[in-house]
Amino acid sequence: MQFETILQDNDGPVATITMNRPDALNALNGQVFRDLTDCLLGIAKDREIRVVVIKGAGDRAFVAGADIKEMAASEGAAPTGSERSYFGMHVYDQIRHMPQPVIASINGYALGGGMLLAMACDVRVAADSATFGYPEIKLGIFPGTGGTILLDRLIGPANARSICLTGELFDAARAYQLGLITHLVARDELAGETARLAALMAGYSPVALRETKNALNASMEMDFEAAREAEIAAHARCFASNDRVEGMKAFVEKRSPRFRGD
Ligand code: CO8
């Protein structure tokens, strides 16, 4: 299925979403958020798709943030600051709660809402040429679509504060050092490493992947006791799956498992 501002390509069990506004460094306007919402809804229901990849079109950017020109032009009936926060947060939440693991494949600028888009994914693989940062402070705003909260939880309060308040951009090596990205590769290895990670997870039980995400999301969103209960429930669903039976049987029989996703 194709959309106005993004592309969706399915290759076997892997769906790749390409942010497709290269002339605007793939900036996120209202239509991008609407297209992403619809695209993700479709993928979440598609049992054939086991892994999702998000990448940027062109060779300059993953996503250079929210569309500043659109925000600058907005007046009158345009969304208010709080409406933008709710709408943006919803899309980032949608990504974190996808049943499939989502890989961000980051080739260039991942700024503002674009860095946040990457952070909403489960695995972040970046080229050594990628650039990160929250430059919002220079525009008189801040990454108020969940961007302070998620950064704080992912890399800790000290570095999150510095990134939000200085607005300074930083390179992929620094992002790796901060734990903001999980895999760092040379530019010409990005596609291969992304495909390798996608194929690896596509071979696992979709039930186990989904329930692992449920437990990790609970840990991020709930207090300790509630997260423990959520993990117990997720593990119970996982343990009751046919995939769990198949995975353990395959180990005992010294063969590869055939996970069906139930
Ligand atoms: N929005 C709109 N257009 C953009 C954006 C953007 N975020 N980034 C780049 N573009 C456009 C440029 O305007 C330019 O278009 P044109 O050719 O028509 O002038 C084109 O993309 C190429 O960009 P540049 O010519 O600027 O390329 P440079 O190599 O000189 O610079 C940079 C690259 C450093 C990435 C520069 O483009 C830049 O600083 N971009 C803005 C980065 C930024 O500030 N991002 C944060 C945006 S705010 C945000 O994300 C808020 C999220 C939370 C609240 C959101 C509510 C929805």
Short mmCIF file of C-alpha atoms and ligand atoms in Angstrom, two decimals:
data_model
loop_
_atom_site.label_atom_id
_atom_site.label_comp_id
_atom_site.label_asym_id
_atom_site.label_seq_id
_atom_site.Cartn_x
_atom_site.Cartn_y
_atom_site.Cartn_z
CA MET A 1 0.00 0.00 0.00
CA GLN A 2 1.32 3.46 -0.89
CA PHE A 3 0.80 6.78 0.84
CA GLU A 4 1.35 10.41 -0.07
CA THR A 5 4.43 11.00 2.06
CA ILE A 6 5.78 7.55 2.91
CA LEU A 7 6.37 4.30 1.05
CA GLN A 8 5.67 0.80 2.31
CA ASP A 9 7.53 -2.11 0.72
CA ASN A 10 7.01 -5.67 1.90
CA ASP A 11 9.75 -8.23 1.31
CA GLY A 12 8.63 -11.54 2.78
CA PRO A 13 8.23 -11.05 6.53
CA VAL A 14 9.88 -7.60 6.56
CA ALA A 15 7.96 -4.37 5.89
CA THR A 16 10.08 -1.29 5.15
CA ILE A 17 8.60 2.17 5.65
CA THR A 18 10.50 4.92 3.83
CA MET A 19 9.97 8.50 4.98
CA ASN A 20 9.66 10.05 1.55
CA ARG A 21 10.06 13.83 1.51
CA PRO A 22 13.74 14.01 0.56
CA ASP A 23 13.49 17.66 -0.62
CA ALA A 24 12.51 18.61 2.94
CA LEU A 25 14.99 16.16 4.51
CA ASN A 26 11.94 13.96 5.23
CA ALA A 27 10.48 16.47 7.71
CA LEU A 28 7.30 15.42 9.50
CA ASN A 29 4.25 17.41 8.47
CA GLY A 30 0.64 16.67 9.37
CA GLN A 31 0.21 14.41 6.36
CA VAL A 32 3.26 12.33 7.34
CA PHE A 33 1.77 11.74 10.79
CA ARG A 34 -1.58 10.74 9.23
CA ASP A 35 0.11 8.44 6.69
CA LEU A 36 2.27 6.82 9.38
CA THR A 37 -0.77 6.20 11.58
CA ASP A 38 -2.63 4.45 8.75
CA CYS A 39 0.40 2.51 7.57
CA LEU A 40 1.25 1.25 11.06
CA LEU A 41 -2.38 0.26 11.71
CA GLY A 42 -2.31 -1.92 8.59
CA ILE A 43 1.05 -3.50 9.44
CA ALA A 44 0.03 -4.23 13.04
CA LYS A 45 -2.87 -6.35 11.74
CA ASP A 46 -0.80 -8.18 9.10
CA ARG A 47 0.34 -11.52 10.51
CA GLU A 48 2.65 -12.10 7.54
CA ILE A 49 4.83 -9.17 8.61
CA ARG A 50 7.21 -10.06 11.44
CA VAL A 51 9.62 -7.11 11.45
CA VAL A 52 9.30 -3.43 10.46
CA VAL A 53 12.11 -1.16 9.25
CA ILE A 54 11.82 2.64 9.15
CA LYS A 55 14.32 4.58 7.04
CA GLY A 56 14.66 7.90 5.25
CA ALA A 57 14.57 8.49 1.49
CA GLY A 58 17.69 9.94 -0.12
CA ASP A 59 21.17 9.96 1.30
CA ARG A 60 21.02 13.04 3.55
CA ALA A 61 18.45 12.40 6.24
CA PHE A 62 16.52 9.91 8.27
CA VAL A 63 14.14 12.69 9.37
CA ALA A 64 15.24 16.29 10.10
CA GLY A 65 12.38 16.88 12.56
CA ALA A 66 8.90 18.27 12.44
CA ASP A 67 8.15 20.48 9.44
CA ILE A 68 9.18 23.95 10.57
CA LYS A 69 7.69 25.66 7.52
CA GLU A 70 4.29 24.13 8.24
CA MET A 71 4.47 25.16 11.91
CA ALA A 72 5.65 28.67 10.98
CA ALA A 73 2.70 29.10 8.62
CA SER A 74 0.08 27.77 11.02
CA GLU A 75 -2.42 30.27 12.34
CA GLY A 76 -6.11 30.40 13.15
CA ALA A 77 -7.63 26.92 12.94
CA ALA A 78 -4.20 25.24 12.99
CA PRO A 79 -3.46 22.74 15.78
CA THR A 80 -2.47 24.27 19.10
CA GLY A 81 0.70 23.27 20.95
CA SER A 82 -1.15 20.75 23.11
CA GLU A 83 -2.98 19.27 20.09
CA ARG A 84 0.39 18.81 18.35
CA SER A 85 1.74 17.10 21.49
CA TYR A 86 -1.18 14.66 21.74
CA PHE A 87 -1.13 13.87 18.03
CA GLY A 88 2.64 13.39 17.85
CA MET A 89 2.75 11.35 21.06
CA HIS A 90 0.06 9.06 19.71
CA VAL A 91 2.15 8.15 16.66
CA TYR A 92 5.31 7.54 18.68
CA ASP A 93 3.30 5.44 21.18
CA GLN A 94 1.84 3.51 18.24
CA ILE A 95 5.35 2.58 17.09
CA ARG A 96 6.47 1.46 20.56
CA HIS A 97 3.32 -0.67 20.88
CA MET A 98 3.53 -2.33 17.46
CA PRO A 99 3.39 -6.11 17.92
CA GLN A 100 6.37 -6.45 15.59
CA PRO A 101 9.86 -5.20 16.46
CA VAL A 102 10.66 -1.94 14.66
CA ILE A 103 14.18 -1.11 13.46
CA ALA A 104 15.24 2.49 12.76
CA SER A 105 17.83 2.49 9.97
CA ILE A 106 19.46 5.92 10.27
CA ASN A 107 21.46 7.26 7.37
CA GLY A 108 21.81 11.02 8.01
CA TYR A 109 20.10 13.73 10.05
CA ALA A 110 17.89 12.41 12.85
CA LEU A 111 16.86 15.66 14.52
CA GLY A 112 14.06 16.77 16.81
CA GLY A 113 10.93 14.77 16.04
CA GLY A 114 13.12 12.64 13.75
CA MET A 115 15.41 11.61 16.60
CA LEU A 116 12.25 10.92 18.57
CA LEU A 117 10.91 8.76 15.73
CA ALA A 118 14.12 6.72 15.91
CA MET A 119 13.84 6.49 19.70
CA ALA A 120 10.30 5.14 19.45
CA CYS A 121 11.72 2.17 17.51
CA ASP A 122 13.06 -0.92 19.28
CA VAL A 123 16.48 -1.17 17.64
CA ARG A 124 18.48 1.73 16.22
CA VAL A 125 21.18 1.03 13.65
CA ALA A 126 22.99 4.08 12.32
CA ALA A 127 25.62 4.90 9.72
CA ASP A 128 28.75 6.61 11.03
CA SER A 129 27.68 9.62 8.93
CA ALA A 130 24.44 10.14 10.89
CA THR A 131 23.83 13.29 12.95
CA PHE A 132 21.58 13.58 15.99
CA GLY A 133 20.19 16.27 18.24
CA TYR A 134 17.25 18.22 19.55
CA PRO A 135 17.61 21.68 17.95
CA GLU A 136 14.07 22.71 18.99
CA ILE A 137 15.36 25.08 21.67
CA LYS A 138 16.74 27.31 18.88
CA LEU A 139 13.19 27.64 17.52
CA GLY A 140 11.64 28.64 20.84
CA ILE A 141 10.06 25.24 21.53
CA PHE A 142 11.19 21.88 22.90
CA PRO A 143 10.55 18.27 21.81
CA GLY A 144 7.17 18.28 23.53
CA THR A 145 5.71 15.22 21.82
CA GLY A 146 7.17 12.90 24.43
CA GLY A 147 10.74 13.76 23.47
CA THR A 148 12.00 14.85 26.87
CA ILE A 149 10.45 11.84 28.62
CA LEU A 150 11.68 9.20 26.20
CA LEU A 151 15.22 10.60 25.98
CA ASP A 152 15.42 10.83 29.77
CA ARG A 153 14.34 7.20 30.13
CA LEU A 154 16.59 5.89 27.34
CA ILE A 155 19.89 7.57 28.15
CA GLY A 156 19.44 9.04 31.65
CA PRO A 157 18.72 12.51 33.02
CA ALA A 158 22.16 14.14 32.84
CA ASN A 159 22.76 13.72 29.12
CA ALA A 160 19.07 14.19 28.29
CA ARG A 161 19.12 17.63 29.92
CA SER A 162 22.25 18.65 28.08
CA ILE A 163 20.86 17.52 24.70
CA CYS A 164 17.50 19.27 25.23
CA LEU A 165 18.86 22.52 26.66
CA THR A 166 21.95 23.10 24.49
CA GLY A 167 20.35 22.04 21.20
CA GLU A 168 23.80 20.95 20.03
CA LEU A 169 24.02 18.33 17.31
CA PHE A 170 26.26 15.29 17.78
CA ASP A 171 27.63 12.52 15.61
CA ALA A 172 26.87 8.82 15.48
CA ALA A 173 29.91 7.85 17.55
CA ARG A 174 28.64 10.05 20.40
CA ALA A 175 25.11 8.64 19.98
CA TYR A 176 26.53 5.14 20.29
CA GLN A 177 28.52 6.13 23.37
CA LEU A 178 25.33 7.53 24.94
CA GLY A 179 23.41 4.33 24.19
CA LEU A 180 21.05 6.27 21.97
CA ILE A 181 21.80 3.97 19.04
CA THR A 182 22.39 0.26 19.50
CA HIS A 183 24.36 -0.52 16.32
CA LEU A 184 26.95 1.67 14.57
CA VAL A 185 28.19 0.77 11.08
CA ALA A 186 29.98 2.30 8.08
CA ARG A 187 27.66 4.11 5.65
CA ASP A 188 27.89 1.38 3.00
CA GLU A 189 27.09 -1.31 5.56
CA LEU A 190 23.85 0.25 6.80
CA ALA A 191 21.48 -1.58 4.46
CA GLY A 192 23.21 -4.92 5.02
CA GLU A 193 23.27 -4.63 8.80
CA THR A 194 19.63 -3.53 8.83
CA ALA A 195 18.66 -6.53 6.67
CA ARG A 196 20.68 -8.87 8.89
CA LEU A 197 18.93 -7.68 12.06
CA ALA A 198 15.53 -7.84 10.37
CA ALA A 199 16.10 -11.41 9.16
CA LEU A 200 17.38 -12.45 12.58
CA MET A 201 14.25 -11.26 14.39
CA ALA A 202 11.94 -12.45 11.59
CA GLY A 203 13.11 -15.97 12.44
CA TYR A 204 11.95 -15.72 16.04
CA SER A 205 8.51 -16.40 17.50
CA PRO A 206 6.18 -13.43 16.81
CA VAL A 207 4.46 -14.22 20.12
CA ALA A 208 7.74 -14.04 22.04
CA LEU A 209 8.74 -10.81 20.27
CA ARG A 210 5.35 -9.22 20.99
CA GLU A 211 5.28 -10.25 24.64
CA THR A 212 8.89 -9.16 25.18
CA LYS A 213 7.89 -5.72 23.90
CA ASN A 214 4.85 -5.71 26.18
CA ALA A 215 7.08 -6.40 29.19
CA LEU A 216 9.64 -3.75 28.17
CA ASN A 217 6.90 -1.18 27.52
CA ALA A 218 5.40 -1.91 30.93
CA SER A 219 8.76 -1.32 32.55
CA MET A 220 9.01 2.06 30.84
CA GLU A 221 5.43 3.14 31.52
CA MET A 222 4.51 1.69 34.93
CA ASP A 223 5.81 1.63 38.47
CA PHE A 224 7.87 -1.36 39.64
CA GLU A 225 5.04 -3.47 41.11
CA ALA A 226 2.68 -2.92 38.16
CA ALA A 227 5.47 -3.67 35.68
CA ARG A 228 6.19 -6.96 37.47
CA GLU A 229 2.52 -7.96 37.17
CA ALA A 230 2.54 -7.00 33.49
CA GLU A 231 5.70 -9.06 32.94
CA ILE A 232 4.14 -12.09 34.64
CA ALA A 233 1.05 -11.80 32.43
CA ALA A 234 3.15 -11.35 29.27
CA HIS A 235 5.32 -14.34 30.16
CA ALA A 236 2.23 -16.46 30.84
CA ARG A 237 0.85 -15.67 27.37
CA CYS A 238 4.22 -16.43 25.83
CA PHE A 239 4.62 -19.71 27.74
CA ALA A 240 1.14 -20.82 26.68
CA SER A 241 1.93 -20.35 22.98
CA ASN A 242 2.41 -23.11 20.42
CA ASP A 243 5.56 -21.29 19.39
CA ARG A 244 7.03 -21.88 22.85
CA VAL A 245 6.30 -25.61 22.53
CA GLU A 246 7.84 -25.64 19.04
CA GLY A 247 10.94 -23.67 20.11
CA MET A 248 11.78 -26.04 22.95
CA LYS A 249 10.90 -29.17 20.94
CA ALA A 250 13.18 -27.99 18.12
CA PHE A 251 16.03 -27.47 20.59
CA VAL A 252 15.63 -30.99 21.99
CA GLU A 253 15.39 -32.48 18.47
CA LYS A 254 18.46 -30.48 17.33
CA ARG A 255 16.65 -28.75 14.42
CA SER A 256 15.57 -25.22 13.50
CA PRO A 257 12.19 -24.16 14.90
CA ARG A 258 9.26 -23.33 12.63
CA PHE A 259 7.41 -20.54 14.41
CA ARG A 260 3.86 -19.92 13.20
CA GLY A 261 3.01 -16.98 15.44
CA ASP A 262 0.39 -18.60 17.63
N1 CO8 B 1 11.21 21.35 8.37
C1 CO8 B 1 10.97 21.81 7.12
N2 CO8 B 1 11.92 21.84 6.14
C2 CO8 B 1 13.14 21.40 6.45
C3 CO8 B 1 13.45 20.91 7.72
C4 CO8 B 1 12.43 20.88 8.71
N3 CO8 B 1 12.62 20.38 9.93
N4 CO8 B 1 14.76 20.56 7.72
C5 CO8 B 1 15.24 20.83 6.48
N5 CO8 B 1 14.25 21.32 5.72
C6 CO8 B 1 14.34 21.76 4.32
C7 CO8 B 1 15.08 23.07 4.19
O1 CO8 B 1 14.22 24.15 4.45
C8 CO8 B 1 15.55 23.00 2.75
O2 CO8 B 1 14.45 23.28 1.92
P1 CO8 B 1 14.60 24.39 0.73
O3 CO8 B 1 15.62 23.79 -0.20
O4 CO8 B 1 13.24 24.48 0.16
O5 CO8 B 1 15.09 25.63 1.37
C9 CO8 B 1 15.86 21.52 2.58
O6 CO8 B 1 15.14 20.83 3.58
C10 CO8 B 1 17.34 21.20 2.72
O7 CO8 B 1 17.76 21.71 3.97
P2 CO8 B 1 18.96 22.78 4.11
O8 CO8 B 1 19.13 23.55 2.85
O9 CO8 B 1 18.74 23.54 5.36
O10 CO8 B 1 20.20 21.79 4.25
P3 CO8 B 1 21.56 22.07 5.05
O11 CO8 B 1 22.48 20.97 4.67
O12 CO8 B 1 22.03 23.46 4.84
O13 CO8 B 1 21.16 21.92 6.60
C11 CO8 B 1 20.07 20.90 8.50
C12 CO8 B 1 20.68 20.70 7.09
C13 CO8 B 1 21.19 21.27 9.49
C14 CO8 B 1 19.42 19.60 8.91
C15 CO8 B 1 19.04 22.06 8.42
O14 CO8 B 1 18.15 21.79 7.36
C16 CO8 B 1 18.24 22.25 9.68
O15 CO8 B 1 18.73 22.81 10.65
N6 CO8 B 1 16.96 21.76 9.66
C17 CO8 B 1 16.06 21.94 10.77
C18 CO8 B 1 16.37 20.96 11.88
C19 CO8 B 1 15.46 21.22 13.07
O16 CO8 B 1 15.44 22.28 13.65
N7 CO8 B 1 14.70 20.18 13.43
C20 CO8 B 1 13.74 20.27 14.55
C21 CO8 B 1 12.41 20.70 14.01
S1 CO8 B 1 11.23 21.02 15.30
C22 CO8 B 1 10.75 19.48 15.83
O17 CO8 B 1 11.17 18.46 15.36
C23 CO8 B 1 9.74 19.50 16.95
C24 CO8 B 1 9.22 18.13 17.39
C25 CO8 B 1 8.34 18.25 18.61
C26 CO8 B 1 7.12 19.14 18.42
C27 CO8 B 1 6.42 18.82 17.14
C28 CO8 B 1 4.96 19.00 17.02
C29 CO8 B 1 4.44 18.28 15.75
#
